[in-house]
Amino acid sequence: MRDEQTQTQRPQWGSRLGFILAAAGSAVGLGNIWKFPYITGENGGGAFVAVYLVSIAVVGLPIMLAETLLGRMGQSSTVGTYAKLSSPRSGWVLAGWLGVLAAFMMLSFYSVVAGWTLHYVWLALSGGLTAVDAEHLPAVFNALRSDGPVNIAWHVAFMALTMIIVLGGIQRGLERAARVLMPALLGMLAGLLLYCTGLDGFGPAFDFVFGFHAEALTRDGVLEALGHSFFTLSLGMGAMLTYGSYMRQRDDFITTSIAITLLDTGVALMACLVLFPITFSYGMEPSAGPGLVFQNIPVALSTLPGASSLTVIFFLLLTFAALTSAISLLEVVCAYFIDERGWTRRQATLVLGGAITLFGVPSALSMSAAPFMADEHGLVGRNWFDSLDYLVSNWMLPLGGLLTALFMAWRVGDEARRVAFDRGTSLGGAGQVYLAWLQLLRFLVPITIALVMLHAVGAL
Ligand code: PFF
């Protein structure tokens, strides 16, 4: 089996569609359905969405192209790719390390939220959600968040699922999971959207998401929109680079990257157009924070026939979305140890998956009354969970993206970059696309990221 020949021949995706689904599986996750709607709600809607869409187009897509191409060129983990395309002693290798570290940190708290989705599957299955009326749903969510042992149990269960898939390898694990889970997720979301177009709140929700209300946007909101465009596209930590490294040289990385970006953005907007009509129709608050999806969906579905099965299906699909993203985070970390340190996939998955599970325990306890979990014990006045999220999403990912852009645009040799870009591209006018992309990576992308970061620290 090709998958197992890690030492002699690196594994590859079985097909281009397999790669698209796996990479879209990485991109589409809790970031789209859980996080994007709630941060949009907290930042007042339209203007935030506009900044996010611009970030996706002018910063996210060029970096997505750079990451997948770097991976295809390097045929190695993120650290290995930076080393191969510069030199093993070069400082650029640190950019690869930054990715491994960010993936390690992110999976530790991502899995806690994914654990909440598992808990909601369980609640829905046991009828624990349909028995509760709308006003009490926030209390159900808060009770879960503050229950340390329950959070730990679901976090461990989710990490175990993630490790089982990563153990299966590229084709039999990652690709197979994405082929089943992604179409199911898209179908369910489309069905919900159709239902929500009929709700009274659809009009106000549409205006909330697409109307430009500039006054609601803050300094931190701009940073958050930029940070989120990295988070949602799985950029800045080498996930797309690692997935790109399993691409065949003849695969078209341009149309593939565009497809992944469009799918991801489409799902995020669809999620908003599902959640906000419900919010407005049932008189709830758009700024409900992390509980938004957990409080809204059970209310909306409760009026439909078969409410409890629909709720089970919804939270199961949210779990699937989280799972296809989590496996890419674990893969970033494992790939380094498999490619550079000669570990077997089994060793890497068990040891690193275990380490991430342990590192996630304080995140699982963050909202409980456990000692040292209050806001003042974390960084920047936040609890451990929020500190990690803030640090990784708002700082490490943009920094990783900045380094990716600078490396591709200024360090990788002209000739090698051009040849690699042209290989496997079926796009007409590839020459112009190449030049436009390079100019974006050289100037606009780094300047935008740097400005937003300076702005965030108040230096501008
Ligand atoms: N893109 C995922 C989401 O939106 O939920 C999160 C993520 C996965 C970020 C993998 C980064 C990554 F490497």
Short mmCIF file of C-alpha atoms and ligand atoms in Angstrom, two decimals, residues 23-36 67 99 102-103 106 110 228-240 264 321-322 324-330 332 392 397, ligand 1:
data_model
loop_
_atom_site.label_atom_id
_atom_site.label_comp_id
_atom_site.label_asym_id
_atom_site.label_seq_id
_atom_site.Cartn_x
_atom_site.Cartn_y
_atom_site.Cartn_z
CA ALA A 23 -7.99 20.46 2.15
CA ALA A 24 -11.51 21.88 2.18
CA GLY A 25 -12.14 19.57 5.13
CA SER A 26 -9.23 21.22 6.89
CA ALA A 27 -10.46 24.70 6.03
CA VAL A 28 -14.14 24.15 6.78
CA GLY A 29 -14.43 23.56 10.48
CA LEU A 30 -15.48 25.08 13.75
CA GLY A 31 -14.02 28.33 12.40
CA ASN A 32 -16.81 28.55 9.83
CA ILE A 33 -19.84 27.32 11.70
CA TRP A 34 -19.07 28.06 15.32
CA LYS A 35 -16.57 30.92 15.36
CA PHE A 36 -17.28 33.08 12.31
CA GLU A 67 1.55 27.32 0.87
CA GLY A 99 3.84 26.25 12.24
CA ALA A 102 0.99 26.77 16.41
CA ALA A 103 -0.66 23.53 15.25
CA MET A 106 -4.28 25.17 18.44
CA TYR A 110 -9.79 23.27 19.23
CA HIS A 228 -9.81 34.80 11.20
CA SER A 229 -9.15 34.72 7.47
CA PHE A 230 -5.98 32.74 8.31
CA PHE A 231 -7.74 30.58 10.85
CA THR A 232 -10.61 29.67 8.57
CA LEU A 233 -8.42 28.86 5.56
CA SER A 234 -6.01 26.85 7.74
CA LEU A 235 -3.17 29.16 6.76
CA GLY A 236 -0.09 30.36 8.57
CA MET A 237 0.75 27.12 10.33
CA GLY A 238 1.72 24.86 7.47
CA ALA A 239 -1.47 22.79 7.22
CA MET A 240 -1.95 23.66 3.55
CA ASP A 264 -14.67 27.76 2.79
CA ALA A 321 -16.35 19.46 10.31
CA ALA A 322 -14.19 19.76 13.42
CA THR A 324 -11.55 16.94 9.27
CA SER A 325 -9.83 20.13 10.54
CA ALA A 326 -8.33 18.55 13.64
CA ILE A 327 -6.71 15.75 11.61
CA SER A 328 -4.89 18.36 9.54
CA LEU A 329 -3.55 20.00 12.69
CA LEU A 330 -2.28 16.69 14.03
CA VAL A 332 1.26 19.06 10.61
CA VAL A 392 -2.47 31.58 18.01
CA LEU A 397 -1.14 32.68 12.22
N1 PFF B 1 -9.71 26.02 9.35
C1 PFF B 1 -10.18 25.39 10.54
C2 PFF B 1 -11.52 26.00 10.91
O1 PFF B 1 -11.97 26.96 10.28
O2 PFF B 1 -12.14 25.50 11.84
C3 PFF B 1 -9.22 25.53 11.69
C4 PFF B 1 -7.81 25.16 11.33
C5 PFF B 1 -7.50 23.87 10.96
C6 PFF B 1 -6.85 26.13 11.31
C7 PFF B 1 -6.21 23.57 10.60
C8 PFF B 1 -5.56 25.84 10.97
C9 PFF B 1 -5.26 24.56 10.60
F1 PFF B 1 -4.04 24.29 10.30
#
